[in-house]
Structure formats: structure tokens, C-alpha cells
PDB file of C-alpha atoms in Angstrom:
ATOM      1  CA  MET M   1       0.000   0.000   0.000  1.00 41.00           C
ATOM      2  CA  HIS M   2       1.250   3.499  -0.686  1.00 43.00           C
ATOM      3  CA  ASP M   3       2.742   5.493   2.153  1.00 40.00           C
ATOM      4  CA  ARG M   4       1.119   8.309   4.114  1.00 42.00           C
ATOM      5  CA  ASN M   5       3.451  10.944   2.660  1.00 40.00           C
ATOM      6  CA  HIS M   6       2.484  10.092  -0.898  1.00 43.00           C
ATOM      7  CA  ARG M   7      -1.185  10.434  -0.029  1.00 47.00           C
ATOM      8  CA  GLN M   8      -0.678  13.944   1.354  1.00 51.00           C
ATOM      9  CA  VAL M   9       1.613  15.338  -1.349  1.00 53.00           C
ATOM     10  CA  ARG M  10       0.067  15.570  -4.803  1.00 57.00           C
ATOM     11  CA  SER M  11       2.209  14.997  -7.880  1.00 46.00           C
ATOM     12  CA  TYR M  12       0.322  17.718  -9.750  1.00 48.00           C
ATOM     13  CA  VAL M  13      -1.286  21.132  -9.381  1.00 53.00           C
ATOM     14  CA  LEU M  14      -4.664  21.680 -10.998  1.00 54.00           C
ATOM     15  CA  ARG M  15      -4.333  24.783 -13.127  1.00 58.00           C
ATOM     16  CA  GLN M  16      -7.307  26.591 -14.611  1.00 58.00           C
ATOM     17  CA  GLY M  17      -6.482  25.719 -18.195  1.00 68.00           C
ATOM     18  CA  ARG M  18      -8.769  26.992 -20.909  1.00 88.00           C
ATOM     19  CA  ILE M  19     -11.329  24.463 -22.089  1.00 95.00           C
ATOM     20  CA  THR M  20     -12.440  24.953 -25.664  1.00 96.00           C
ATOM     21  CA  PRO M  21     -16.136  24.703 -26.553  1.00 97.00           C
ATOM     22  CA  ALA M  22     -15.419  21.416 -28.371  1.00 97.00           C
ATOM     23  CA  GLN M  23     -13.643  19.961 -25.331  1.00 97.00           C
ATOM     24  CA  ARG M  24     -16.493  21.064 -23.059  1.00 98.00           C
ATOM     25  CA  LYS M  25     -19.052  19.491 -25.370  1.00 98.00           C
ATOM     26  CA  ALA M  26     -17.074  16.237 -25.422  1.00 98.00           C
ATOM     27  CA  LEU M  27     -16.965  16.213 -21.616  1.00 97.00           C
ATOM     28  CA  ASP M  28     -20.694  16.915 -21.369  1.00 98.00           C
ATOM     29  CA  ASP M  29     -21.707  14.424 -24.052  1.00 98.00           C
ATOM     30  CA  HIS M  30     -19.286  11.521 -23.626  1.00 98.00           C
ATOM     31  CA  LEU M  31     -17.629  11.431 -20.188  1.00 97.00           C
ATOM     32  CA  GLN M  32     -20.518   9.456 -18.741  1.00 96.00           C
ATOM     33  CA  THR M  33     -20.086   6.834 -21.475  1.00 97.00           C
ATOM     34  CA  TYR M  34     -16.296   6.499 -21.476  1.00 98.00           C
ATOM     35  CA  GLY M  35     -15.397   7.808 -18.021  1.00 96.00           C
ATOM     36  CA  LEU M  36     -14.819   5.962 -14.757  1.00 92.00           C
ATOM     37  CA  THR M  37     -14.394   7.178 -11.189  1.00 81.00           C
ATOM     38  CA  HIS M  38     -12.957   5.414  -8.169  1.00 70.00           C
ATOM     39  CA  ASP M  39     -16.525   5.419  -6.837  1.00 72.00           C
ATOM     40  CA  ASP M  40     -17.024   2.568  -9.319  1.00 62.00           C
ATOM     41  CA  HIS M  41     -15.051   0.168  -7.090  1.00 67.00           C
ATOM     42  CA  PRO M  42     -14.788  -2.753  -6.816  1.00 64.00           C
ATOM     43  CA  CYS M  43     -13.825  -2.787 -10.462  1.00 83.00           C
ATOM     44  CA  ASP M  44     -13.741  -5.772 -12.790  1.00 90.00           C
ATOM     45  CA  PRO M  45     -11.803  -4.502 -15.835  1.00 92.00           C
ATOM     46  CA  ASN M  46     -13.145  -7.296 -18.021  1.00 94.00           C
ATOM     47  CA  HIS M  47     -16.709  -6.334 -17.083  1.00 93.00           C
ATOM     48  CA  ILE M  48     -16.042  -2.642 -17.815  1.00 93.00           C
ATOM     49  CA  PHE M  49     -14.815  -3.411 -21.328  1.00 96.00           C
ATOM     50  CA  GLY M  50     -17.158  -6.333 -21.854  1.00 96.00           C
ATOM     51  CA  ARG M  51     -14.414  -8.799 -22.717  1.00 97.00           C
ATOM     52  CA  THR M  52     -11.261 -10.529 -21.534  1.00 98.00           C
ATOM     53  CA  ALA M  53      -8.254  -8.764 -23.074  1.00 98.00           C
ATOM     54  CA  PRO M  54      -4.847  -7.363 -22.051  1.00 98.00           C
ATOM     55  CA  LYS M  55      -5.226  -4.221 -19.947  1.00 99.00           C
ATOM     56  CA  VAL M  56      -2.940  -1.202 -20.480  1.00 99.00           C
ATOM     57  CA  LEU M  57      -2.791   1.745 -18.062  1.00 98.00           C
ATOM     58  CA  GLU M  58      -1.463   5.129 -19.182  1.00 98.00           C
ATOM     59  CA  ILE M  59      -0.697   7.519 -16.335  1.00 98.00           C
ATOM     60  CA  GLY M  60      -0.816  11.176 -17.347  1.00 95.00           C
ATOM     61  CA  ALA M  61      -2.475  10.664 -20.705  1.00 96.00           C
ATOM     62  CA  GLY M  62      -2.608  14.368 -21.572  1.00 93.00           C
ATOM     63  CA  ALA M  63      -4.665  14.892 -24.724  1.00 93.00           C
ATOM     64  CA  GLY M  64      -4.409  11.191 -25.506  1.00 96.00           C
ATOM     65  CA  GLU M  65      -1.800  11.194 -28.268  1.00 94.00           C
ATOM     66  CA  PHE M  66      -0.366   7.840 -27.188  1.00 95.00           C
ATOM     67  CA  THR M  67      -3.616   6.237 -26.058  1.00 97.00           C
ATOM     68  CA  LEU M  68      -5.535   7.066 -29.235  1.00 98.00           C
ATOM     69  CA  GLN M  69      -2.768   5.838 -31.511  1.00 96.00           C
ATOM     70  CA  ALA M  70      -2.125   2.676 -29.495  1.00 97.00           C
ATOM     71  CA  ALA M  71      -5.813   1.798 -29.164  1.00 98.00           C
ATOM     72  CA  SER M  72      -6.275   2.234 -32.914  1.00 98.00           C
ATOM     73  CA  ARG M  73      -3.273   0.062 -33.754  1.00 96.00           C
ATOM     74  CA  HIS M  74      -3.994  -2.588 -31.128  1.00 98.00           C
ATOM     75  CA  PRO M  75      -7.731  -3.238 -30.949  1.00 98.00           C
ATOM     76  CA  GLU M  76      -6.911  -6.459 -29.107  1.00 99.00           C
ATOM     77  CA  ASN M  77      -5.901  -4.413 -26.018  1.00 99.00           C
ATOM     78  CA  ASP M  78      -8.027  -2.377 -23.600  1.00 99.00           C
ATOM     79  CA  TYR M  79      -6.701   1.019 -22.454  1.00 99.00           C
ATOM     80  CA  LEU M  80      -7.327   2.902 -19.219  1.00 98.00           C
ATOM     81  CA  ALA M  81      -6.163   6.527 -19.529  1.00 98.00           C
ATOM     82  CA  VAL M  82      -5.713   8.561 -16.338  1.00 98.00           C
ATOM     83  CA  GLU M  83      -5.428  12.356 -16.576  1.00 96.00           C
ATOM     84  CA  VAL M  84      -6.206  15.060 -13.997  1.00 94.00           C
ATOM     85  CA  HIS M  85      -6.588  18.021 -16.371  1.00 94.00           C
ATOM     86  CA  LYS M  86     -10.020  18.396 -17.954  1.00 95.00           C
ATOM     87  CA  PRO M  87      -8.896  19.966 -21.277  1.00 96.00           C
ATOM     88  CA  GLY M  88      -6.820  16.851 -21.932  1.00 96.00           C
ATOM     89  CA  ILE M  89      -9.731  14.569 -21.059  1.00 97.00           C
ATOM     90  CA  GLY M  90     -11.955  16.598 -23.389  1.00 98.00           C
ATOM     91  CA  SER M  91      -9.512  16.192 -26.278  1.00 98.00           C
ATOM     92  CA  LEU M  92      -9.142  12.483 -25.570  1.00 98.00           C
ATOM     93  CA  LEU M  93     -12.917  12.027 -25.612  1.00 99.00           C
ATOM     94  CA  GLN M  94     -13.094  13.871 -28.930  1.00 98.00           C
ATOM     95  CA  GLY M  95     -10.546  11.432 -30.351  1.00 98.00           C
ATOM     96  CA  ILE M  96     -12.341   8.370 -28.996  1.00 99.00           C
ATOM     97  CA  VAL M  97     -15.599   9.428 -30.627  1.00 98.00           C
ATOM     98  CA  ALA M  98     -13.987  10.521 -33.910  1.00 98.00           C
ATOM     99  CA  ARG M  99     -12.157   7.189 -34.245  1.00 98.00           C
ATOM    100  CA  ARG M 100     -15.077   5.145 -32.905  1.00 98.00           C
ATOM    101  CA  LEU M 101     -12.874   3.374 -30.374  1.00 99.00           C
ATOM    102  CA  ALA M 102     -14.515   0.992 -27.921  1.00 98.00           C
ATOM    103  CA  ASN M 103     -11.311  -0.063 -26.143  1.00 99.00           C
ATOM    104  CA  ILE M 104     -10.566   3.104 -24.121  1.00 99.00           C
ATOM    105  CA  ARG M 105     -11.904   4.294 -20.764  1.00 98.00           C
ATOM    106  CA  VAL M 106     -10.787   7.540 -19.123  1.00 98.00           C
ATOM    107  CA  VAL M 107     -10.408   8.562 -15.490  1.00 96.00           C
ATOM    108  CA  ASN M 108     -10.199  12.232 -14.487  1.00 94.00           C
ATOM    109  CA  GLN M 109      -8.685  11.639 -11.041  1.00 93.00           C
ATOM    110  CA  ASP M 110      -5.440  11.288  -9.090  1.00 93.00           C
ATOM    111  CA  VAL M 111      -3.726   8.078 -10.171  1.00 95.00           C
ATOM    112  CA  VAL M 112      -2.923   7.082  -6.578  1.00 94.00           C
ATOM    113  CA  GLU M 113      -6.646   7.161  -5.789  1.00 92.00           C
ATOM    114  CA  VAL M 114      -7.346   5.263  -9.012  1.00 94.00           C
ATOM    115  CA  LEU M 115      -4.825   2.537  -8.204  1.00 95.00           C
ATOM    116  CA  THR M 116      -5.995   2.320  -4.607  1.00 93.00           C
ATOM    117  CA  HIS M 117      -9.743   2.227  -5.179  1.00 92.00           C
ATOM    118  CA  LEU M 118     -10.455   1.310  -8.799  1.00 93.00           C
ATOM    119  CA  VAL M 119      -7.756  -1.000 -10.180  1.00 95.00           C
ATOM    120  CA  PRO M 120      -7.694  -4.518  -8.707  1.00 94.00           C
ATOM    121  CA  ALA M 121      -4.523  -6.362  -7.760  1.00 96.00           C
ATOM    122  CA  ALA M 122      -2.723  -8.284 -10.515  1.00 97.00           C
ATOM    123  CA  SER M 123      -4.906  -6.854 -13.299  1.00 97.00           C
ATOM    124  CA  LEU M 124      -2.561  -4.766 -15.494  1.00 98.00           C
ATOM    125  CA  ASP M 125      -0.507  -6.150 -18.376  1.00 99.00           C
ATOM    126  CA  GLN M 126       1.286  -2.896 -19.246  1.00 99.00           C
ATOM    127  CA  VAL M 127       1.771   0.490 -17.568  1.00 99.00           C
ATOM    128  CA  MET M 128       2.914   3.607 -19.435  1.00 98.00           C
ATOM    129  CA  ILE M 129       4.258   6.717 -17.691  1.00 98.00           C
ATOM    130  CA  PHE M 130       5.464   9.098 -20.371  1.00 96.00           C
ATOM    131  CA  PHE M 131       6.965  12.458 -19.377  1.00 93.00           C
ATOM    132  CA  PRO M 132       5.636  12.853 -15.836  1.00 93.00           C
ATOM    133  CA  ASP M 133       5.963  16.322 -14.312  1.00 91.00           C
ATOM    134  CA  PRO M 134       9.688  16.666 -13.438  1.00 91.00           C
ATOM    135  CA  TRP M 135       9.231  19.209 -10.629  1.00 75.00           C
ATOM    136  CA  PRO M 136      12.785  20.442 -11.277  1.00 84.00           C
ATOM    137  CA  LYS M 137      13.232  22.575  -8.141  1.00 83.00           C
ATOM    138  CA  ARG M 138      14.772  20.543  -5.332  1.00 79.00           C
ATOM    139  CA  ARG M 139      12.202  21.700  -2.799  1.00 78.00           C
ATOM    140  CA  HIS M 140       9.488  20.261  -5.061  1.00 57.00           C
ATOM    141  CA  HIS M 141      11.092  16.851  -5.610  1.00 82.00           C
ATOM    142  CA  LYS M 142       8.731  15.395  -2.993  1.00 88.00           C
ATOM    143  CA  ARG M 143       5.926  16.022  -5.502  1.00 82.00           C
ATOM    144  CA  ARG M 144       7.394  13.707  -8.111  1.00 95.00           C
ATOM    145  CA  LEU M 145       4.998  10.901  -8.921  1.00 95.00           C
ATOM    146  CA  ILE M 146       7.393   7.972  -8.835  1.00 96.00           C
ATOM    147  CA  ASN M 147       8.653   7.092  -5.372  1.00 96.00           C
ATOM    148  CA  SER M 148       9.064   3.821  -3.508  1.00 96.00           C
ATOM    149  CA  GLY M 149       5.543   3.873  -2.066  1.00 96.00           C
ATOM    150  CA  PHE M 150       4.011   4.505  -5.468  1.00 97.00           C
ATOM    151  CA  LEU M 151       6.059   1.701  -7.050  1.00 98.00           C
ATOM    152  CA  THR M 152       4.939  -0.737  -4.351  1.00 98.00           C
ATOM    153  CA  LEU M 153       1.302   0.127  -5.038  1.00 98.00           C
ATOM    154  CA  LEU M 154       1.783  -0.053  -8.803  1.00 98.00           C
ATOM    155  CA  ALA M 155       3.601  -3.404  -8.693  1.00 98.00           C
ATOM    156  CA  ASN M 156       0.725  -4.846  -6.679  1.00 98.00           C
ATOM    157  CA  ARG M 157      -1.678  -3.925  -9.485  1.00 98.00           C
ATOM    158  CA  MET M 158       0.491  -5.451 -12.231  1.00 98.00           C
ATOM    159  CA  LYS M 159       0.251  -9.053 -13.377  1.00 98.00           C
ATOM    160  CA  SER M 160       3.249 -11.345 -13.228  1.00 97.00           C
ATOM    161  CA  HIS M 161       5.484 -10.584 -16.235  1.00 97.00           C
ATOM    162  CA  ALA M 162       3.683  -7.259 -16.853  1.00 99.00           C
ATOM    163  CA  ARG M 163       5.712  -4.404 -18.319  1.00 99.00           C
ATOM    164  CA  LEU M 164       6.338  -0.888 -16.993  1.00 99.00           C
ATOM    165  CA  TYR M 165       7.488   1.750 -19.498  1.00 99.00           C
ATOM    166  CA  VAL M 166       8.737   5.173 -18.409  1.00 98.00           C
ATOM    167  CA  ALA M 167      10.090   8.061 -20.489  1.00 96.00           C
ATOM    168  CA  THR M 168      11.380  11.449 -19.341  1.00 95.00           C
ATOM    169  CA  ASP M 169      13.615  14.219 -20.642  1.00 93.00           C
ATOM    170  CA  CYS M 170      14.627  15.311 -17.131  1.00 92.00           C
ATOM    171  CA  GLU M 171      18.032  13.717 -16.550  1.00 95.00           C
ATOM    172  CA  ASP M 172      18.220  13.900 -12.762  1.00 94.00           C
ATOM    173  CA  MET M 173      14.700  12.501 -12.461  1.00 96.00           C
ATOM    174  CA  ALA M 174      15.584   9.725 -14.913  1.00 98.00           C
ATOM    175  CA  VAL M 175      18.543   8.746 -12.725  1.00 97.00           C
ATOM    176  CA  GLU M 176      16.311   8.877  -9.650  1.00 97.00           C
ATOM    177  CA  ILE M 177      13.647   6.674 -11.268  1.00 98.00           C
ATOM    178  CA  LEU M 178      16.308   4.224 -12.459  1.00 99.00           C
ATOM    179  CA  SER M 179      17.623   3.866  -8.926  1.00 98.00           C
ATOM    180  CA  LEU M 180      14.143   3.516  -7.427  1.00 98.00           C
ATOM    181  CA  CYS M 181      12.977   0.921  -9.940  1.00 98.00           C
ATOM    182  CA  ASP M 182      16.225  -1.065  -9.799  1.00 98.00           C
ATOM    183  CA  GLY M 183      15.784  -1.219  -6.027  1.00 98.00           C
ATOM    184  CA  GLN M 184      12.108  -2.150  -6.112  1.00 97.00           C
ATOM    185  CA  PRO M 185      11.477  -5.794  -5.137  1.00 94.00           C
ATOM    186  CA  GLY M 186       9.848  -7.653  -7.987  1.00 96.00           C
ATOM    187  CA  LEU M 187      10.851  -5.258 -10.765  1.00 98.00           C
ATOM    188  CA  GLN M 188      13.522  -6.335 -13.244  1.00 98.00           C
ATOM    189  CA  ASN M 189      15.328  -3.849 -15.488  1.00 99.00           C
ATOM    190  CA  LEU M 190      15.010  -5.417 -18.927  1.00 98.00           C
ATOM    191  CA  ALA M 191      17.913  -3.326 -20.243  1.00 98.00           C
ATOM    192  CA  GLY M 192      20.171  -4.501 -17.422  1.00 98.00           C
ATOM    193  CA  ARG M 193      20.575  -3.140 -13.912  1.00 98.00           C
ATOM    194  CA  GLY M 194      21.681   0.503 -13.929  1.00 98.00           C
ATOM    195  CA  ARG M 195      20.951   0.943 -17.636  1.00 99.00           C
ATOM    196  CA  PHE M 196      18.441   2.933 -19.626  1.00 99.00           C
ATOM    197  CA  ALA M 197      16.559   1.206 -22.438  1.00 99.00           C
ATOM    198  CA  PRO M 198      16.544   2.012 -26.158  1.00 97.00           C
ATOM    199  CA  ARG M 199      13.593   4.101 -27.260  1.00 96.00           C
ATOM    200  CA  PRO M 200      10.698   1.714 -28.038  1.00 95.00           C
ATOM    201  CA  VAL M 201       9.949   1.954 -31.750  1.00 93.00           C
ATOM    202  CA  TRP M 202       6.212   1.855 -31.053  1.00 93.00           C
ATOM    203  CA  ARG M 203       6.189   4.899 -28.741  1.00 92.00           C
ATOM    204  CA  PRO M 204       4.720   7.792 -30.774  1.00 88.00           C
ATOM    205  CA  LEU M 205       6.650  11.038 -31.033  1.00 88.00           C
ATOM    206  CA  THR M 206       4.291  13.424 -29.253  1.00 85.00           C
ATOM    207  CA  ARG M 207       4.262  17.196 -29.594  1.00 82.00           C
ATOM    208  CA  PHE M 208       5.791  17.433 -26.132  1.00 80.00           C
ATOM    209  CA  GLU M 209       8.724  15.221 -27.099  1.00 88.00           C
ATOM    210  CA  GLN M 210       9.180  17.022 -30.422  1.00 88.00           C
ATOM    211  CA  ARG M 211       9.454  20.321 -28.570  1.00 86.00           C
ATOM    212  CA  GLY M 212      12.021  18.821 -26.195  1.00 84.00           C
ATOM    213  CA  ARG M 213      14.099  17.570 -29.110  1.00 88.00           C
ATOM    214  CA  ARG M 214      14.111  21.018 -30.690  1.00 92.00           C
ATOM    215  CA  LEU M 215      15.426  22.354 -27.391  1.00 90.00           C
ATOM    216  CA  GLY M 216      18.161  19.717 -27.371  1.00 92.00           C
ATOM    217  CA  HIS M 217      16.734  17.565 -24.584  1.00 91.00           C
ATOM    218  CA  THR M 218      17.759  13.916 -24.300  1.00 95.00           C
ATOM    219  CA  VAL M 219      14.943  11.458 -23.675  1.00 95.00           C
ATOM    220  CA  PHE M 220      15.584   8.601 -21.255  1.00 97.00           C
ATOM    221  CA  ASP M 221      13.547   5.398 -21.541  1.00 98.00           C
ATOM    222  CA  LEU M 222      13.169   2.738 -18.865  1.00 99.00           C
ATOM    223  CA  VAL M 223      11.553  -0.678 -19.286  1.00 99.00           C
ATOM    224  CA  TYR M 224      10.838  -3.035 -16.390  1.00 99.00           C
ATOM    225  CA  GLY M 225       9.179  -6.405 -16.047  1.00 99.00           C
ATOM    226  CA  LEU M 226       7.418  -7.703 -12.971  1.00 98.00           C
ATOM    227  CA  ARG M 227       8.885 -11.003 -11.882  1.00 92.00           C
TER     228      ARG M 227
END
């Protein structure tokens, strides 16, 4: 179970981002159909999607660039996209409807609450955490999403042999995550202990990553398996 400190310190700040009329309409029209809340517990993922299929969790889905592309390319998988910012959820819902995708559900809540209350133990086949907030100032490092308590909770929700994929362009956070994951019981670094992984060829180049490349940022990938 996650630790008390992680429950008290949020890994995000809700900013009053502008919601476009189209995003608002998508939220009003489609969130009830494609959205989940942790009030829905206990959750049977197979019941939610109406089938037995591999379950993929994306943490911090943003506007859904990865989720929409992955769900389109892999209709055999079911995707649970967690995002706290409503404009992103609105854009993701627009994409789901436009592409007529039945294999995505969205959650507009804190991922720790989602993992604690909504996602059952040993239910996830893959977990994606792409470009989490780096909180670069040292006094804010306690807000970083990935810590030992979070990894313990996450590992409990992953199936045996499930995969965890992480990408960041913040070097000191990448080193921190590498150390945390290498030291986490049950997680195995598939690139070798102390090593970053090659960039997965299937990971889409998002606008965020493109901007980082233009600024000369190096992207660090990590891939772990649950023993």
C-alpha cells in the first residue's frame, strides 16, 4: 500500500487551463459513457470493457496522443487513460468518438486514488508513464509521482510478467527513477541493472517530445518487467 506521505503530497497542481467549446461538449456528451471514477469500485476490468483482453494503463495521458494511436493500432488491447486536467480529457474524448474506439476508458482523477480504489490487484498487463511532471526545483522533488511507495502500489496492481514503461527528458529525475525501480522488489530492469533502455519503436513522437528535441533535450527510456 502506498505510504502516508504520498497520499498527502500531490504529484500535480490543478491549473485553470482553458477548455475549448469542443472539449467542453465532449466532456458533457461523452464522459458518462467512457469515463470511470474510483466510486465505481470494486472494479472488474473485463466487465467494464465487456471482454477478456490485455489491460494497459497510461498515467498522465494528456490529450491522448499515445492512447488514441495505441488503441487504434492494437484493438486487441483495452486502455485505461488517467489524466487530472479536464482539457486533456476533453480532447481524448473527442478522439475516442472521432475514431469510434470501444477499447478506451478515461479517469479524471489522481492516479494514486485510481490505483488504490479502482484498479484490482494483478490486473494490469502494461503500464505507461510518459513524461511525468519533473518538478525540477529541489524543494518540489517530494511532488514527483514515482517514489518507492508509489512503485509498491503499482507493482501490486500489475500481473506477473507485466511491463512498466517510463520516459522522461529530465536527466536527474531519470537517474532517480532508475535507482528507485532497480531497487524495487519484484521489478527487473530489462535493459540490465543501472541501464536505460533504447527508445521503443512503437512509442509515438508526441508534440511534447518534439518540442524537447528542438530544445536539445535527451529522452531517457526505462523498461521493467514484474517477476
